[in-house]
Amino acid sequence: MSWEWDVIIEHFPRLLQGAILTLELVLFSGFAGLMLAVPLALMRVSSKPWIQALPFAYIFFFRGTPLLIQIFLVYYGSSQFEFIKNSALWPILREPYWCAIITFALHTAAYIAELLRGAIQSIPKGEIEAAKALGMSYPMMLRRIILPRAFGIMMPAYGNEVILMLKGSALASTITLLDLTGMARTIIARTYTPLEIFLAAGVIYLIISALLILLFRFLEKRFNRHQHWPNEKPKDLDPQHIEN
Amino acid sequence: MGFKKLMTAAALIAATLSAPAIAGDKIRIATEGAYAPFNMINADGELAGFDVDIAKALCEEMKADCKIVAQDWDGIIPGLKARKYDAIIASLSITPERSRVVSFTDHYYSNSLTFVTGKETSFDPKMVEGKVIGAQRATIAGQYLEDNLGDKATVKLYDTQDNAYIDLASGRLDAILSDKLPAYDWLQSKEGQAFEFRGEKIDIDDKIAIAVRKPDSELKEKFNKALKAIIDNGTYEKINAKYFPFSIY
């Protein structure tokens, strides 16, 4: 078995090009997914069953079906209907790039919404009661207490979800996109050196994961900085820390 | 298991047991199963097509015990190298790159490339500026597009030929560059009615052969001998006529 380093060196720039597309897909879909997840999670924690029903069905569908099937449904499915092809949506849906971002965003939103729901429900009751006692309105409570606290609580699990999406994004290669995996497969189709090229692609995925882990460690510290006494002085009195 | 299936299985076992003792070695042959009419999965869920018929005729000629397996296209050469099977009969073209990693027998048919586009479109193979053209990944057509039209047109590569047809029908592609023979088959089908060949065929001196691992020269010689025999005795011609009204050798 001969190992060809030249192949890796020669094709590395193209792999990096693929990696940039992978990053774009993960970041854009991750951001859109998060935006979508917030209202879904807030509806999910509602005490009224008819408000809960919609996010419940949504989350059930997107968590219960494989991402590959979802991306095929959006990409190949949308082109089967004349009314979609005649609609204003077609310029977007005819592009594999947007199909991938839409699918990934819808998919990850379902998972993030569940994480966020769990986080919201695990905020200590006292903090919500304190906010209410101070006379905060619901929107202000959301902005100042509930969402910042929930983000802090869910941050480790959310980092995990983003890394899962990074690896899930390899499925973009099935709808003709030249992301890191698609690029690797296209190169291998010519060089027949799957071990070398997939190893190089794997290393790039590892590096991106490592960067994401660092980013989320930073975000975790930032959102939960009130807990990291005495490195940072709490601006408000926090009964948990006074005894220290 | 139904009674009929049980009887078939029993008959198969009996046939295997009663096979002449001189029956040759067991040869595992890979094909793709998504490249009609050369290799596809038929209504009964079995592999069929020109490649499969040729493989069966060769095995019969060699008196070998063959097993034909389906393998996804872009893993088909790595699978051969990894000894998952011993030969590839999957409409594999002889190319310099492939010849570096596998050994080819004599060719068993020849192919050319051609553009396929909608009958109503104005697509002109001589003016592809700004057009979106598709092909299957890891094929001669795909490489021809990347090498010759990659800087003028947008090239999109698909995992299977069928997915490229879907996108041609949906309007995402202006045209497909395809091997002529399987495209001929698709144009005869119901889905292919609105499409046609456009422009001159591109002769790329494309010869299709059986691939074996480099060290297996004995197996290669056996295939070559059997191939010559089925061409001489008319078996090849019969199989050819089953799929195309013209000779594809």
XYZ file of C-alpha atoms in Angstrom, chain A residues 32-185:
154
model
C -31.121 30.823 11.583
C -31.866 27.679 13.602
C -31.247 29.508 16.885
C -33.539 32.372 15.864
C -36.267 29.894 15.005
C -35.693 27.854 18.167
C -36.399 30.751 20.579
C -40.092 31.208 19.698
C -40.503 27.428 19.377
C -39.126 26.866 22.879
C -41.192 29.702 24.371
C -44.338 28.219 22.833
C -43.288 24.801 24.064
C -43.141 25.937 27.731
C -46.550 27.569 27.495
C -49.156 26.162 29.822
C -51.809 26.261 27.100
C -52.052 22.998 25.110
C -53.056 24.674 21.812
C -49.919 26.818 21.860
C -47.766 23.788 22.699
C -49.182 21.660 19.889
C -47.466 23.335 16.930
C -43.881 23.277 18.264
C -44.486 19.769 19.573
C -45.444 18.491 16.099
C -42.580 20.393 14.499
C -39.981 19.027 16.904
C -41.435 15.533 16.670
C -41.120 15.552 12.862
C -37.632 17.008 12.581
C -36.139 14.937 15.374
C -37.855 11.790 14.195
C -36.658 11.693 10.565
C -33.114 11.409 9.180
C -31.428 14.572 7.956
C -30.655 12.881 4.629
C -34.358 12.353 3.977
C -35.128 15.945 4.957
C -32.516 17.351 2.579
C -33.744 15.126 -0.274
C -37.344 16.151 0.409
C -36.465 19.835 0.265
C -34.126 19.599 -2.746
C -35.631 16.917 -4.990
C -39.124 17.138 -3.511
C -39.580 20.854 -4.129
C -38.771 20.461 -7.824
C -41.585 17.941 -8.325
C -44.387 20.462 -7.851
C -45.309 22.872 -10.615
C -46.823 25.351 -8.158
C -43.496 25.624 -6.308
C -41.592 26.008 -9.576
C -43.949 28.815 -10.595
C -43.792 30.552 -7.225
C -41.508 33.299 -5.966
C -39.725 30.699 -3.823
C -38.239 28.841 -6.796
C -35.215 31.126 -7.343
C -34.216 30.202 -3.767
C -35.253 26.557 -3.807
C -33.546 25.858 -7.137
C -30.180 26.597 -5.504
C -28.726 23.636 -3.609
C -26.946 26.129 -1.317
C -30.203 27.569 0.028
C -31.884 24.156 0.146
C -29.059 22.956 2.393
C -29.194 26.009 4.669
C -32.993 25.849 4.962
C -32.962 22.119 5.757
C -30.121 22.360 8.264
C -31.730 25.371 9.972
C -35.116 23.610 10.280
C -33.404 20.464 11.541
C -31.151 22.071 14.121
C -33.957 24.397 15.304
C -35.909 21.364 16.501
C -33.000 20.157 18.622
C -32.095 23.612 19.932
C -35.734 24.273 20.849
C -35.735 21.166 23.044
C -32.449 22.192 24.684
C -33.811 25.659 25.291
C -37.063 24.304 26.708
C -35.127 22.171 29.176
C -32.933 25.123 30.117
C -35.889 27.479 30.637
C -37.608 24.921 32.843
C -34.487 24.456 34.963
C -34.041 28.141 35.821
C -34.434 28.325 39.617
C -37.978 29.426 40.415
C -36.689 32.033 42.858
C -35.061 34.018 40.094
C -38.287 34.262 38.124
C -40.199 35.162 41.270
C -37.628 37.824 42.099
C -38.030 39.298 38.621
C -41.789 39.330 39.042
C -41.458 40.891 42.494
C -39.429 43.696 40.954
C -42.377 44.344 38.662
C -40.726 43.281 35.417
C -43.016 42.779 32.427
C -42.889 39.453 30.576
C -40.816 40.828 27.615
C -38.368 42.467 30.019
C -38.147 39.282 32.076
C -37.423 37.346 28.885
C -34.724 39.753 27.810
C -33.032 40.242 31.172
C -33.577 37.012 33.077
C -35.087 34.039 31.263
C -33.176 33.987 27.962
C -29.715 34.973 29.316
C -30.037 32.384 32.092
C -31.366 29.719 29.696
C -28.563 30.330 27.190
C -26.024 29.931 29.992
C -27.591 26.690 31.129
C -27.902 25.166 27.656
C -24.536 26.383 26.322
C -22.573 23.100 26.802
C -25.337 21.071 25.137
C -25.719 23.702 22.422
C -22.001 23.466 21.584
C -22.531 19.762 21.199
C -25.426 20.342 18.785
C -23.358 22.713 16.623
C -20.627 20.084 16.342
C -23.228 17.481 15.386
C -24.441 19.868 12.672
C -20.865 20.342 11.461
C -20.688 16.627 10.794
C -24.270 16.483 9.499
C -23.375 19.162 6.956
C -21.448 16.509 5.027
C -24.849 15.534 3.608
C -24.791 18.741 1.544
C -22.526 16.810 -0.804
C -25.512 14.664 -1.819
C -27.196 17.662 -3.449
C -24.186 18.628 -5.609
C -22.619 21.103 -3.144
C -18.833 21.038 -2.966
C -18.518 21.293 0.796
C -15.536 19.643 2.498
C -16.963 16.154 1.975
C -18.220 16.893 -1.548
C -14.855 18.329 -2.509
C -13.036 15.320 -1.040
C -15.276 12.934 -2.983
